Coordinates of C-alpha atoms in Angstrom, one line a residue:
M1 CA 9.8 19.6 -37.1
V2 CA 13.0 18.2 -37.3
F3 CA 12.8 14.2 -37.4
P4 CA 11.5 13.9 -41.2
Y5 CA 14.5 15.1 -42.0
F6 CA 16.0 12.0 -41.1
L7 CA 14.2 9.6 -42.9
T8 CA 14.5 11.5 -46.2
G9 CA 16.0 9.1 -49.3
Q10 CA 15.7 5.6 -49.6
H11 CA 17.4 2.8 -47.6
N12 CA 19.2 6.2 -45.5
L13 CA 20.1 3.5 -42.4
V14 CA 22.6 6.6 -40.9
G15 CA 19.3 8.7 -40.8
V16 CA 17.0 5.6 -39.5
L17 CA 19.7 5.3 -36.6
L18 CA 20.3 8.5 -35.5
F19 CA 15.9 9.1 -35.6
L20 CA 15.6 6.0 -33.7
G21 CA 18.9 7.1 -31.5
L22 CA 17.6 10.2 -30.3
G23 CA 13.9 9.0 -29.6
F24 CA 14.8 6.6 -27.3
L25 CA 17.2 9.1 -25.5
V26 CA 14.0 11.2 -25.6
M27 CA 12.0 8.7 -24.4
G28 CA 13.9 7.5 -21.2
T29 CA 14.8 10.8 -20.3
L30 CA 10.9 11.8 -20.1
Y31 CA 10.0 7.9 -18.4
G32 CA 13.3 7.1 -16.3
P33 CA 12.4 9.3 -13.6
V34 CA 8.6 8.7 -13.5
G35 CA 9.6 5.7 -11.3
A36 CA 11.0 7.3 -8.8
V37 CA 8.9 10.9 -8.8
L38 CA 5.5 9.3 -9.1
P39 CA 5.1 7.5 -5.9
E40 CA 6.8 10.4 -4.2
L41 CA 3.5 12.4 -4.5
F42 CA 1.4 10.6 -2.2
P43 CA 1.5 9.3 1.1
T44 CA 3.3 6.4 2.3
R45 CA -0.1 4.6 3.1
V46 CA -1.5 4.7 -0.1
R47 CA 2.3 5.5 -2.3
Y48 CA 1.9 2.2 -3.8
S49 CA -1.9 2.4 -5.0
G50 CA -1.6 6.0 -6.2
A51 CA 1.3 5.5 -8.1
G52 CA 0.0 2.5 -9.6
I53 CA -3.4 4.0 -10.2
T54 CA -1.9 7.4 -11.8
Y55 CA 0.4 6.0 -14.0
N56 CA -1.7 3.5 -15.4
L57 CA -4.9 6.3 -16.0
A58 CA -2.0 8.2 -17.8
A59 CA -0.9 5.1 -19.7
V60 CA -4.4 4.7 -21.0
V61 CA -5.7 8.2 -21.2
G62 CA -2.3 9.4 -23.3
A63 CA -2.6 6.1 -25.4
A64 CA -6.3 6.6 -26.1
V65 CA -6.2 10.4 -27.0
A66 CA -2.8 11.8 -28.7
P67 CA -2.9 9.2 -31.5
T68 CA -6.2 9.6 -32.1
V69 CA -5.9 13.4 -32.1
T70 CA -2.5 13.1 -34.0
T71 CA -4.2 10.7 -36.7
W72 CA -7.5 13.5 -37.4
L73 CA -5.1 16.4 -37.3
I74 CA -2.6 14.7 -39.9
A75 CA -5.5 13.4 -42.2
N76 CA -7.4 17.4 -41.8
Y77 CA -4.9 19.8 -41.8
G78 CA -1.2 18.0 -42.5
L79 CA 1.5 16.4 -40.9
H80 CA 2.7 20.0 -39.5
S81 CA -0.1 20.0 -37.7
A82 CA 0.3 17.0 -35.4
E83 CA 4.0 18.8 -34.9
Y84 CA 2.4 21.5 -33.2
Y85 CA 0.2 19.7 -31.0
M86 CA 3.2 17.7 -29.7
L87 CA 4.6 21.0 -29.0
V88 CA 1.7 22.0 -27.0
L89 CA 1.7 18.6 -25.1
S90 CA 5.5 18.8 -24.1
V91 CA 5.1 22.3 -23.1
L92 CA 2.2 21.3 -21.2
A93 CA 4.2 18.8 -19.5
V94 CA 7.1 20.6 -18.9
I95 CA 4.8 23.2 -17.2
S96 CA 3.5 20.1 -14.8
W97 CA 6.7 19.1 -14.0
L98 CA 7.9 22.7 -12.9
L99 CA 4.9 22.8 -10.8
T100 CA 5.5 19.3 -9.2
K101 CA 6.6 20.1 -5.3
E102 CA 9.5 18.8 -4.0
T103 CA 9.5 16.5 -1.6
K104 CA 13.2 15.9 -0.6
D105 CA 12.6 17.5 2.9
V106 CA 9.3 15.5 3.7
D107 CA 9.3 13.4 6.4
Y108 CA 7.3 10.0 5.6
T109 CA 7.6 8.4 8.8
K110 CA 4.8 10.1 10.5

């Protein structure tokens, strides 16, 4: 809901740079920990394949479904419906993150 205000006006270089900077900051915050957290969810013997398959399936499903749904929502209900859709996805991501078990005390040598 905030990002469109960065892009108002013609040749708004400062707004575009702020838009991109904040967007990349959010993306880095979300995707940065994936490399450490995702493998921890699997036992040592299947860690590499489990993390690889999970990451790739999530990328395919997310890359296929989210833009399609977003485009449909914008076409049928306007730009604000896509914002609410992204908000719901964000809340679901935070809930999933909160439900992920901490593995710092797990002994993976067994």
